[in-house]
Coordinates of C-alpha atoms in Angstrom, one line a residue:
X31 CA 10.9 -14.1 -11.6
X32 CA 12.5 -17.0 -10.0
X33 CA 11.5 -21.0 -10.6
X34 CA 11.7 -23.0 -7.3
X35 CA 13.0 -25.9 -9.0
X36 CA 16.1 -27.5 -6.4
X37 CA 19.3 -28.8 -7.9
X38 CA 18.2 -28.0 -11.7
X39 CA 20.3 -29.3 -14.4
X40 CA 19.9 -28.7 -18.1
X41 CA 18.9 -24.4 -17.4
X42 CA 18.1 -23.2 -20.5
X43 CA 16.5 -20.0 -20.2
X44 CA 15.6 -17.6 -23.0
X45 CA 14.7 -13.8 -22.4
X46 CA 12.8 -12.4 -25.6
X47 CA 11.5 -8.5 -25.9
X48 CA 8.2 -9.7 -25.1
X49 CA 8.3 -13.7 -23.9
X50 CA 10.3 -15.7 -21.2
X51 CA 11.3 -19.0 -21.9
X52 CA 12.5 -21.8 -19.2
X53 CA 13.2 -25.0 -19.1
X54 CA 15.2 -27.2 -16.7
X55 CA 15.5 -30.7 -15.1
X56 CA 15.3 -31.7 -11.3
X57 CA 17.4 -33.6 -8.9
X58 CA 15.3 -36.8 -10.4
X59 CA 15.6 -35.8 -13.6
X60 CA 12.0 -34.5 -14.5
X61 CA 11.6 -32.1 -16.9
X62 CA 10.2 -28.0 -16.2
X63 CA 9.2 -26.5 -19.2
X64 CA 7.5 -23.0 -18.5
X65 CA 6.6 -20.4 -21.4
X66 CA 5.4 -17.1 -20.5
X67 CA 3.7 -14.0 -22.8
X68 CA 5.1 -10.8 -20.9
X69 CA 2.6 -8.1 -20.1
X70 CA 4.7 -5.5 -21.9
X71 CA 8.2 -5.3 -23.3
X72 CA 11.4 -5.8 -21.5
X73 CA 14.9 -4.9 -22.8
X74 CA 16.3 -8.7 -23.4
X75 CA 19.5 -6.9 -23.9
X76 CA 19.8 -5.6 -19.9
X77 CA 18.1 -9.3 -18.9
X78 CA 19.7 -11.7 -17.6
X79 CA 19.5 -15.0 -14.9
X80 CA 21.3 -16.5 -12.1
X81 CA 20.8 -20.1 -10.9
X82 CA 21.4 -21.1 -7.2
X83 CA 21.3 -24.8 -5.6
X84 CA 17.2 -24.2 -4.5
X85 CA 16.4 -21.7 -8.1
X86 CA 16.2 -20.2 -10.8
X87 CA 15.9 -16.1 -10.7
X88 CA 15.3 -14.0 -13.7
X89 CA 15.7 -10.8 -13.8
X90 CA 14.2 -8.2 -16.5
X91 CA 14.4 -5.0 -17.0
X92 CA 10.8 -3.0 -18.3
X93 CA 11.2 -1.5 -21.5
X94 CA 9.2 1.8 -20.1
X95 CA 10.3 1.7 -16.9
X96 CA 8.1 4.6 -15.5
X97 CA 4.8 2.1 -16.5
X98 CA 3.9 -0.2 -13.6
X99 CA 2.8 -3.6 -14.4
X100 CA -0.4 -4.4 -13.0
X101 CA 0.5 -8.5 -13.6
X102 CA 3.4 -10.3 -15.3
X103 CA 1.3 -12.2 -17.9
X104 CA -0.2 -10.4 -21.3
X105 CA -3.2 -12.5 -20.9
X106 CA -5.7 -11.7 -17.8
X107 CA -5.4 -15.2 -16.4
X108 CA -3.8 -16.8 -13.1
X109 CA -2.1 -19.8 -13.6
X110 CA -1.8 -22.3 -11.2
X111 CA 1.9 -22.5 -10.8
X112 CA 2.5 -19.0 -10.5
X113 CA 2.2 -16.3 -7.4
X114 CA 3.1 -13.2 -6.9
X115 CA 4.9 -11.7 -3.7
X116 CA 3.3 -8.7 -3.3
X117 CA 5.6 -7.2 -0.6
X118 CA 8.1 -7.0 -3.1
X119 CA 5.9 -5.8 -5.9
X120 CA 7.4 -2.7 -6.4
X121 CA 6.3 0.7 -8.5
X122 CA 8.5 2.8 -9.8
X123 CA 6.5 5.4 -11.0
X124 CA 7.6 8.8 -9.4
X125 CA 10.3 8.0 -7.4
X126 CA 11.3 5.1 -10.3
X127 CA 15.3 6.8 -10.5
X128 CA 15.9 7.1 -7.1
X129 CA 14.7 3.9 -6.1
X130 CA 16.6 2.1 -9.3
X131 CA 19.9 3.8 -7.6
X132 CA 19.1 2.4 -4.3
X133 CA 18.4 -1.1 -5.4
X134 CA 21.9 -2.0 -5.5
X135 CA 22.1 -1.2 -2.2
X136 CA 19.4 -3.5 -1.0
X137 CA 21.3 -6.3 -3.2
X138 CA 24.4 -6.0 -1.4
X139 CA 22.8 -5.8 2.0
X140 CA 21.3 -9.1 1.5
X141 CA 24.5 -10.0 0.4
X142 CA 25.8 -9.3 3.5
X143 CA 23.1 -11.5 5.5
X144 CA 23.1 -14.1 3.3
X145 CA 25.8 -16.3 4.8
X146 CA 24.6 -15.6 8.6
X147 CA 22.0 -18.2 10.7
X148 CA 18.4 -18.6 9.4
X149 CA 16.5 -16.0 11.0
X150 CA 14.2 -17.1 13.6
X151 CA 10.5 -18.4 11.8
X152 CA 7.1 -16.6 12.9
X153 CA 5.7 -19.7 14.3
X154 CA 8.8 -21.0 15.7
X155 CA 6.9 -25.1 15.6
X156 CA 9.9 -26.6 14.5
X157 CA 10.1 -29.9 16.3
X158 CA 12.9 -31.7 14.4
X159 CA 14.7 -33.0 17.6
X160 CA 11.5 -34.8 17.8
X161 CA 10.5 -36.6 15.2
X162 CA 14.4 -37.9 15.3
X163 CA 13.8 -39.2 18.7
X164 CA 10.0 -40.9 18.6
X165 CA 9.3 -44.3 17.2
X166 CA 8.0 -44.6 13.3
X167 CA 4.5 -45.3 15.1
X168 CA 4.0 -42.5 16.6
X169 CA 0.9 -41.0 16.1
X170 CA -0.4 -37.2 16.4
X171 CA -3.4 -35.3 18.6
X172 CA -4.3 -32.1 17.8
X173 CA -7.8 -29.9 17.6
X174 CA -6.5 -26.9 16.8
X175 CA -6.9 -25.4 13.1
X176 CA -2.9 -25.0 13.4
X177 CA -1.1 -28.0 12.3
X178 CA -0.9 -31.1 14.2
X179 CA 2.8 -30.9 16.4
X180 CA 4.4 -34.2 17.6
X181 CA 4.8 -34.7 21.2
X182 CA 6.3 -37.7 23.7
X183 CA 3.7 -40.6 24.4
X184 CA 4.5 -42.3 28.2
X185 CA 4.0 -45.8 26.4
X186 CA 6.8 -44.7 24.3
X187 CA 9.0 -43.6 26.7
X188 CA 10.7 -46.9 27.8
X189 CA 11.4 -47.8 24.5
X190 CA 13.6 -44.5 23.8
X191 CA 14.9 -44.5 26.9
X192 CA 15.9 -48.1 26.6
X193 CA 17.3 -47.5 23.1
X194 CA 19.0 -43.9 23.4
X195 CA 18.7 -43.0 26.7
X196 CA 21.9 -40.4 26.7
X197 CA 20.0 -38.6 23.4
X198 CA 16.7 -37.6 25.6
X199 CA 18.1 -36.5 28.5
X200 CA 17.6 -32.5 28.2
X201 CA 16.0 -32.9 25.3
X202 CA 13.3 -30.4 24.8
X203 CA 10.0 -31.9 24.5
X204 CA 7.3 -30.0 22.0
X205 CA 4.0 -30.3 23.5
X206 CA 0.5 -30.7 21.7
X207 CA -2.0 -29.0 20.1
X208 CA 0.9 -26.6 18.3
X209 CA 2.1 -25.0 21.1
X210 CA 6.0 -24.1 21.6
X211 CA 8.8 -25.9 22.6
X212 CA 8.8 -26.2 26.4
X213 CA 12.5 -27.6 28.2
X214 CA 11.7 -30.5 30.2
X215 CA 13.2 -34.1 30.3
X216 CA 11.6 -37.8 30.8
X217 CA 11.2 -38.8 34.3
X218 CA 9.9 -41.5 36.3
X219 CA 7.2 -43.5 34.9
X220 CA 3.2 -42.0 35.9
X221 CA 0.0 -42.1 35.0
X222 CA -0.5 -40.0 31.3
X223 CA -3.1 -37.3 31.2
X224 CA -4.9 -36.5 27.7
X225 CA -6.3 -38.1 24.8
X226 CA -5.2 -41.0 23.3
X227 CA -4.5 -42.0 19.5
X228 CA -3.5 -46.1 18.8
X229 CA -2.7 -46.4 22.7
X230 CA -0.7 -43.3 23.0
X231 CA -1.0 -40.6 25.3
X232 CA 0.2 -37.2 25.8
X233 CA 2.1 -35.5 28.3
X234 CA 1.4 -32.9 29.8
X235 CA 3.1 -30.6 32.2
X236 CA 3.6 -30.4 35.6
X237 CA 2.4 -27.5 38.1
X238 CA 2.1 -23.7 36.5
X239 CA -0.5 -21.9 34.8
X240 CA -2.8 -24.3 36.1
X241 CA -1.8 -26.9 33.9
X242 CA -2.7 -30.4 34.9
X243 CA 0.3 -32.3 36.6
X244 CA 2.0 -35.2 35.0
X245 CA 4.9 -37.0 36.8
X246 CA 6.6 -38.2 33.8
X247 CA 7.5 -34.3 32.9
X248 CA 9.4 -32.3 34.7
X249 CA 9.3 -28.5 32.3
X250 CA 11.6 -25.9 34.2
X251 CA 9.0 -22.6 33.6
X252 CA 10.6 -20.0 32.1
X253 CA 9.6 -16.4 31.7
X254 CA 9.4 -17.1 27.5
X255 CA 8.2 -20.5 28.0
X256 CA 5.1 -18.9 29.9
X257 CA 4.6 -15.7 27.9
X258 CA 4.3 -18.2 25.3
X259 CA 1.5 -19.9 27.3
X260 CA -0.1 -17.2 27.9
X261 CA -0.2 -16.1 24.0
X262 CA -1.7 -19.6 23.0
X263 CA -5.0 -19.0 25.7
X264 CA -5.2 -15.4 24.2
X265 CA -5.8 -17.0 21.0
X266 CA -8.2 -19.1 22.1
X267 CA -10.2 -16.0 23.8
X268 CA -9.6 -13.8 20.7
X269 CA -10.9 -16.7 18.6
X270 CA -14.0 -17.2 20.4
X271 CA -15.3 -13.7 21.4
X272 CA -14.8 -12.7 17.3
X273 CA -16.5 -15.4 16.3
X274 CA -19.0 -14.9 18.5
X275 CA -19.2 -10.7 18.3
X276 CA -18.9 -10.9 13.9
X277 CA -18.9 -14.2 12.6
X278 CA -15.4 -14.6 11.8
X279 CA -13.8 -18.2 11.9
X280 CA -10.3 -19.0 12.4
X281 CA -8.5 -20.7 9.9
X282 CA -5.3 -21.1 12.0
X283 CA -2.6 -19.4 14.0
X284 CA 0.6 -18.9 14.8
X285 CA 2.5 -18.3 18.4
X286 CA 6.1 -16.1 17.3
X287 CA 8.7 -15.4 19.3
X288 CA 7.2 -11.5 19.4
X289 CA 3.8 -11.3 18.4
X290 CA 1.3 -14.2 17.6
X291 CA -1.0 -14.3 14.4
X292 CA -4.4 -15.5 14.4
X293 CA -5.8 -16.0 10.4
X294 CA -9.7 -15.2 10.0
X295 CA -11.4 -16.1 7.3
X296 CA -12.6 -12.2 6.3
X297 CA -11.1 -10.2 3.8
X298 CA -11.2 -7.4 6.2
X299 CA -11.3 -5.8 9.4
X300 CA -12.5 -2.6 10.4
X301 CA -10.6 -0.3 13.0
X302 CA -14.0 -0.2 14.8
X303 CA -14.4 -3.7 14.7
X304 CA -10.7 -4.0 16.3
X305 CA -11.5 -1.3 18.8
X306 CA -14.3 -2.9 20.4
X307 CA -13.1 -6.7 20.1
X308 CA -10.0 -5.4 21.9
X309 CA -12.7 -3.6 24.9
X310 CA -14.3 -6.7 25.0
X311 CA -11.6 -9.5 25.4
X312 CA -10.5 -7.3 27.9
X313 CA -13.5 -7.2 29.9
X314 CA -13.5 -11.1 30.2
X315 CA -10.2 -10.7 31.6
X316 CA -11.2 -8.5 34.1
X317 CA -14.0 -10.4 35.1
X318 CA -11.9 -13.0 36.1
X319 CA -13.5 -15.8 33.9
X320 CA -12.9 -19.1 35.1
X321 CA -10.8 -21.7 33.0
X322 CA -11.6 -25.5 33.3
X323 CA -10.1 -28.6 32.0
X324 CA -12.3 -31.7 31.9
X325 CA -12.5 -34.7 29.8
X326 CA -15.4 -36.5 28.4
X327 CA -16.0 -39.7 27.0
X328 CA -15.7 -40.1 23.2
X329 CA -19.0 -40.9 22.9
X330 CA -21.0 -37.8 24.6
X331 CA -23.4 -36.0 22.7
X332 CA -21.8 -33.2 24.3
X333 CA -18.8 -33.6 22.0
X334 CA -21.0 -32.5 19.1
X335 CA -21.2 -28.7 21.0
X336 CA -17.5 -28.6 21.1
X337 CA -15.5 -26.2 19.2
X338 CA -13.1 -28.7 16.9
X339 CA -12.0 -30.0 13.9
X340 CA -13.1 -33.3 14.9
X341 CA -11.2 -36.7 16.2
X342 CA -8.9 -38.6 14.3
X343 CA -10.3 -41.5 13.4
X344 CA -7.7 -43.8 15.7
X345 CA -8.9 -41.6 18.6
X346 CA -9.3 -44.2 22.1
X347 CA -10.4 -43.0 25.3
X348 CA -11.6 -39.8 26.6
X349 CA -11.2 -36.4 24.9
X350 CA -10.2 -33.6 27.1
X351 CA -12.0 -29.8 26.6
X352 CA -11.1 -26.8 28.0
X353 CA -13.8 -24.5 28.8
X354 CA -13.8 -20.9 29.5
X355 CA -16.8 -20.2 31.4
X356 CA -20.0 -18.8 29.4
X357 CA -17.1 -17.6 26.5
X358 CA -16.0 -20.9 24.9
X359 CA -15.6 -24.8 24.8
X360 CA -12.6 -26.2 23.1
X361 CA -11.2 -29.8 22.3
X362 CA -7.2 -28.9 23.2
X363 CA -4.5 -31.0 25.0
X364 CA -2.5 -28.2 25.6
X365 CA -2.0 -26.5 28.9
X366 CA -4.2 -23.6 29.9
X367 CA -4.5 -21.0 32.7
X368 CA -7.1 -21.4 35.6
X369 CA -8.6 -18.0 35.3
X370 CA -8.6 -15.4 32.6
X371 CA -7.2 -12.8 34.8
X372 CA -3.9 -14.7 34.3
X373 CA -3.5 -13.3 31.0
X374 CA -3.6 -9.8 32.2
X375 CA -4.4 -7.7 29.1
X376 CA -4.5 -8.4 25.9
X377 CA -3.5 -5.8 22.8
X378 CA -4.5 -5.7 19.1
X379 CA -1.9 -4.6 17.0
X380 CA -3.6 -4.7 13.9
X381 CA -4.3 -6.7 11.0
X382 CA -2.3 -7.9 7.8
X383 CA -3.4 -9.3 4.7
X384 CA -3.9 -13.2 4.6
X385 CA -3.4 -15.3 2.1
X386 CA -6.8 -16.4 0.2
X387 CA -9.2 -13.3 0.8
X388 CA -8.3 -14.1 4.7
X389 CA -6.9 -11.7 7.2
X390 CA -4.5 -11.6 9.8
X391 CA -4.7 -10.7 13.5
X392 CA -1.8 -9.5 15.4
X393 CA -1.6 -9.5 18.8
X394 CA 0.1 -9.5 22.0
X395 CA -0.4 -11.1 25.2
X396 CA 0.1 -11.1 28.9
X397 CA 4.2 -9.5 30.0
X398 CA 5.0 -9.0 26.5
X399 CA 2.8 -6.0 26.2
X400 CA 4.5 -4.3 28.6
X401 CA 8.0 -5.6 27.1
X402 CA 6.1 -4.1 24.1
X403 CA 6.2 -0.9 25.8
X404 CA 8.8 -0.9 27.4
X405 CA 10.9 -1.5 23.4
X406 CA 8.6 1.5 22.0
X407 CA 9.8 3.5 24.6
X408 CA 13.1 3.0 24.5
X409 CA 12.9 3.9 20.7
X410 CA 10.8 7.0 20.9
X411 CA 13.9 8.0 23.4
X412 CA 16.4 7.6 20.9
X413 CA 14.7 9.2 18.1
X414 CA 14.4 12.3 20.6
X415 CA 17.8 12.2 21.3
X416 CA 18.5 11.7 17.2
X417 CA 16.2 13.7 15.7
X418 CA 16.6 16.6 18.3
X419 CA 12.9 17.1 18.8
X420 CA 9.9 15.9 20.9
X421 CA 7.5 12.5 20.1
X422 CA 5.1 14.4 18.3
X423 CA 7.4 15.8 15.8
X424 CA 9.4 12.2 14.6
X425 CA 7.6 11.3 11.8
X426 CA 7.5 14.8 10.0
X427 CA 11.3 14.8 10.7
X428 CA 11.7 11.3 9.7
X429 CA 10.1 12.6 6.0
X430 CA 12.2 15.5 5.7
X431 CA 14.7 13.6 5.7
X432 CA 13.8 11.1 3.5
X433 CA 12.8 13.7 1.1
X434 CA 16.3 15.4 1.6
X435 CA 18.1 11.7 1.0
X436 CA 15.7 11.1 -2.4
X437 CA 16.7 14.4 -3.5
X438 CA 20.5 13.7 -3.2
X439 CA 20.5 10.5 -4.6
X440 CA 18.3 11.7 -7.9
X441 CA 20.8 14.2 -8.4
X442 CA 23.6 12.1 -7.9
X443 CA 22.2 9.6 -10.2
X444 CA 21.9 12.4 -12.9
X445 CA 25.3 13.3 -12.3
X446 CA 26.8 10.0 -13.2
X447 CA 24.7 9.7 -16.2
X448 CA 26.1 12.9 -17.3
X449 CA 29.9 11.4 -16.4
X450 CA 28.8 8.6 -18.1
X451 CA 28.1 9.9 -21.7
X452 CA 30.7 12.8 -21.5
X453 CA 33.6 9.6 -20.7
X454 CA 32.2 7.5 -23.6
X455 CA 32.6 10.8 -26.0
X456 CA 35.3 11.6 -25.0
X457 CA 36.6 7.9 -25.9
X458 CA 35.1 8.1 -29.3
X459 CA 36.5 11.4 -30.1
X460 CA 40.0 10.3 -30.1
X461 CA 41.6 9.8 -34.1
X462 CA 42.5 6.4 -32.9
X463 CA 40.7 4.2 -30.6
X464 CA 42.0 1.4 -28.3
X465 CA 40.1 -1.8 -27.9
X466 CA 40.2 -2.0 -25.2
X467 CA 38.7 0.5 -22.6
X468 CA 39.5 -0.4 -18.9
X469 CA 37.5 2.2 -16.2
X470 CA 37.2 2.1 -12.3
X471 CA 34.6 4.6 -10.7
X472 CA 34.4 4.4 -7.2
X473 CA 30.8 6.0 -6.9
X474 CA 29.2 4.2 -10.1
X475 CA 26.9 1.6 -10.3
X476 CA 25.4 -0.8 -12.9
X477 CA 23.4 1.6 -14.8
X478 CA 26.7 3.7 -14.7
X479 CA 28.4 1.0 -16.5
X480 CA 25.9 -0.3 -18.9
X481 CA 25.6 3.7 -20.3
X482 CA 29.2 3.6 -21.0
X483 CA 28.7 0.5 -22.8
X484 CA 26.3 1.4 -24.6
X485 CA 27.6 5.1 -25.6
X486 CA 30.7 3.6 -27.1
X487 CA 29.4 0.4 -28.7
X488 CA 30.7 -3.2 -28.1
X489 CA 31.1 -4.6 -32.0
X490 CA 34.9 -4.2 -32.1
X491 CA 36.0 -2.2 -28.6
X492 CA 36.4 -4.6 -25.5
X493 CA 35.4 -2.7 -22.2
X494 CA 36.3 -3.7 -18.7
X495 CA 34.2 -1.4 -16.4
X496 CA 34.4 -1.7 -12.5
X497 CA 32.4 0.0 -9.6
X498 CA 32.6 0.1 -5.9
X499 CA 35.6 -0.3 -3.3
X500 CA 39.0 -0.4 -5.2
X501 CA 40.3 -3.2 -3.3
X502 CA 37.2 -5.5 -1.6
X503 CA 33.8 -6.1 -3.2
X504 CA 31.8 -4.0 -6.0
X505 CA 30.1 -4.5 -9.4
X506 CA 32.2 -5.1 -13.1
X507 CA 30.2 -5.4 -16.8
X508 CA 32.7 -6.9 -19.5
X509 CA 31.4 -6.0 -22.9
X510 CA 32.3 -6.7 -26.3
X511 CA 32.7 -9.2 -29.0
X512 CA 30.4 -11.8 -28.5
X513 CA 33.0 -14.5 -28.8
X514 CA 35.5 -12.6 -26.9
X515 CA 33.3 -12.3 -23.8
X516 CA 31.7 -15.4 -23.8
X517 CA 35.4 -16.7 -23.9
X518 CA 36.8 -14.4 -21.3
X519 CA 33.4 -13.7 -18.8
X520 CA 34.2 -16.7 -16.5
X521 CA 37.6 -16.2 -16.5
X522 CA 37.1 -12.7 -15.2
X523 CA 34.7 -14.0 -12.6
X524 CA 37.1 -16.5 -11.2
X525 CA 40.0 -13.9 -11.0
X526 CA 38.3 -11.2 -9.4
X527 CA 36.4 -13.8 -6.9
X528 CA 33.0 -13.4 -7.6
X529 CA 29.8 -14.5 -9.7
X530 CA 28.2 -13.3 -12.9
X531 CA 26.3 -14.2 -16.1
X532 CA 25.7 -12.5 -19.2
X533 CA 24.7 -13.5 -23.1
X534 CA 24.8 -11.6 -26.2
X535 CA 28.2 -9.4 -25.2
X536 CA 27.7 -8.6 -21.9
X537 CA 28.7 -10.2 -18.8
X538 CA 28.5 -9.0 -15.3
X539 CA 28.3 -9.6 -11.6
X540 CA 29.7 -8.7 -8.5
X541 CA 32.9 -9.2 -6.9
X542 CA 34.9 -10.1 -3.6
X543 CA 38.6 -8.9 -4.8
X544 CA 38.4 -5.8 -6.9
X545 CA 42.4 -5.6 -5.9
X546 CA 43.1 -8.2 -8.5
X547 CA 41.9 -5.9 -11.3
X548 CA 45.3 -5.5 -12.7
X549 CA 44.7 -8.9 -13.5
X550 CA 42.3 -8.9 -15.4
X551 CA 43.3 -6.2 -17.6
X552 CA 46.7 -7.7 -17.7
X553 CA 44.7 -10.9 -19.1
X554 CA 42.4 -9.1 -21.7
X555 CA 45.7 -7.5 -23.3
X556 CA 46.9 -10.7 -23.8
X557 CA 43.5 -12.1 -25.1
X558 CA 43.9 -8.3 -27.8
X559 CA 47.1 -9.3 -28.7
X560 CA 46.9 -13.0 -29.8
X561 CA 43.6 -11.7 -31.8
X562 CA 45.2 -8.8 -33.2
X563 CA 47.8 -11.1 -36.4
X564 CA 44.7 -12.7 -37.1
X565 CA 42.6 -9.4 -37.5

């Protein structure tokens, strides 16, 4: 579970057998409380929390593991302030051992990631450089169902340029109606084209994909720059012939870097349904529809026939529509091809689940299908040449293999159990045992340690147990005492340069410098030794 609550102070959080508790404070000091009846036991014991500058996660262990949980709450409700990431919804039942082991692995792989650049977003609409550069009255125009996007307004221009001319020269300059970021700088003044909001206008750009020329824009095409393009009219066919074949609006889309999204508002779609919306966008594009910009005045009962979300209500001037002949008629100030045929082909990949009963559409438009192509190709080559048989035959292979790796890892997993237990005997069995029990195992894990903890008991023996590489990162569990490891948890942390948490005798976490483990032990004799007189 994790509580988006940035910069918290005051974390209290309280893991019960059957109930979470939270509470916390913000950056303006406002107080969380949050109180939650599990759906089934967990084992408070092997629970515990980590809190980050943007969170708070929680992490719990099921009491019956091999039970999935249908929801997190007892009660059948759905509270407002809580969702559930299905994607990482994950049910153990069946393969619960050998996915356990491999969780780890997942955690240190995002680990790994963690430090690197952002990844790139779906939509890729980030206009930042923007909204540093425009006046704080500048105003937006948009039609689309996607979010409004700020552009550059001519009657604006001479004021930046006046004021921080050396920051907009190569700036990029986001264009309307959501589309992406196009390069292109401010040039000599010229009459605007597009509709107007509080006496501003839009630019738009200058010759290609028959978009209507503007000589205060200058956008050196580029292949991306036009696939992209090319991806936003796709939409605006896909939106109208599936509205028009099965009744499906669109709530909005998105224009990625890869593939571009377009949200309908149906639960579903059916393969056949795909199939033929698919033949029949197609079609239009072979028939070469014709692609028109025009503008009308604000006032024309014609706008009422227009596909839009309606005007702002400081709309001035004319509103500019783009129609695609006998298909569609749209309110958009973004630039457009002249003739269907320009988009080339368009494919369906398939649909996702939407948020809110709604439904995705993927798809891909123009030259990146056939960089699409081109990719899948290239793959299905090096499978061949991996896998060491033909196309047809990858995904069986791909399963036995999997099947081969589960196999390996369940019976490594039992293994270690069995190391586990016969270690902690073998402690216990000795006439006079140490308190303190120090163990490195290369090829253990966190369940690993936690069985050895709990084999030999923590009430008066102290255990240092470590996994992973001897010298660089792994896992370490310090049990014990209560007192004792609540007192000497952080210390170990900060010696062996990494991060943990624990409560009621336990503390653990991962680690950057398992070298210095020497260290540690050498500091938990001393801690033994100064306790010892008084015992």
């Amino acid at each position: 579970l994790e509580f988006c609550v940035e910069d918290s102070t005051d974390v209290k959080v309280v893991i019960e057998d059957q109930r979470l508790v939270f509470s916390c404070k913000n950056a303006d000091g406002v107080e969380f409380y949050n109180e939650i009846n599990l759906y089934a036991r967990v084992n408070s014991k092997d629970s515990r929390e980590k809190r980050s500058d943007r969170s708070i996660t929680c992490f719990m262990r099921k009491w019956n593991e091999k039970v999935a949980w249908p929801r997190i709450t007892k009660e059948n409700i759905k509270p407002a302030w809580l969702s559930v990431d299905f994607d990482n919804w994950r049910d153990w039942e069946g393969d619960e051992e050998v996915e356990r082991a491999m969780v780890e692995q997942y955690a240190e792989l995002l680990e790994k990631v963690r430090d690197k650049a952002p990844p790139p977003a779906m939509d890729d609409l980030d206009v930042s450089t923007a909204h540093e550069l425009l006046p704080p009255d500048a105003a937006t125009c948009c039609s689309h169902p996607r979010r409004a996007e700020l552009s550059l307004w001519p009657s604006a221009r001479s004021r930046l340029l006046a004021a921080a001319p050396a920051a907009l020269l190569g700036q990029p300059v986001p264009e309307p109606a959501g589309e992406m970021l196009l390069q292109g700088c401010l040039g000599l003044p010229g009459r605007a084209a597009g509709p107007v909001r509080g006496g501003l206008a839009w630019l738009h750009p200058g010759p290609g994909l028959g978009g209507r020329s503007a000589p205060g824009l200058s956008p050196p095409w580029s292949g991306e720059g036009e696939a992209r393009q090319l991806c936003m009219h796709g939409q605006h066919l896909i939106t109208a012939v599936v509205e028009q074949m099965f009744g499906f609006k669109t709530a909005s889309w998105e224009l990625g870097r890869q593939r571009s999204v377009i949200e309908l508002d149906t639960p579903s779609m059916t393969a056949e349904q795909i199939e033929a919306l698919e033949r029949t966008v197609n079609e239009k594009i072979r028939e070469r529809v014709p692609v028109m910009v025009r503008e009308l005045a604000a006032d024309d009962p014609e706008i009422e026939t227009v596909r839009s979300r309606g005007l702002p209500d400081d709309h001035v001037g004319p509103v500019r529509v783009v129609d695609i002949e006998g298909i569609d008629s749209n309110m958009c100030c973004g630039t457009h091809v002249s003739n269907l045929s320009d988009l080339q082909v368009i494919k369906l990949l398939g649909t996702e689940k939407g948020k809110k009963n709604k439904t995705n559409l993927v798809f891909l438009a123009g030259n990146r299908v056939l960089k699409s192509i081109e990719q899948s190709y290239n793959t299905e080559k090096a499978l061949t040449s991996l896998l060491k048989n033909g196309p047809g035959e990858h995904i069986e292979a791909v399963k036995r293999l999997q099947s081969s790796v589960k196999l390996l890892q369940k019976n490594n997993l039992n293994l270690l159990r069995d190391i586990a237990v016969l270690i902690a005997r073998d402690f216990k069995s000795k006439p006079v045992q140490s308190e303190l029990f120090v163990l490195h195992r290369k090829e253990g894990d966190s369940e690993f340690m936690n069985i050895i903890a709990n084999e030999i008991g923590t009430e008066e023996t102290l255990l240092f147990l470590t996994v992973g590489d001897e010298k660089e990162a792994g896992l370490f569990l310090l049990a014990g005492p209560v007192e004792a490891v609540e007192n000497l948890g952080p210390r170990v942390a900060e010696l062996l340069g990494g991060k943990g948490a624990g409560k009621r005798g336990r503390f653990q976490g991962k680690a950057t410098k398992m070298s210095r483990r020497g260290e540690v032990q050498a500091l938990l004799r001393e801690f033994i030794s100064h306790r010892s007189p008084e015992a």
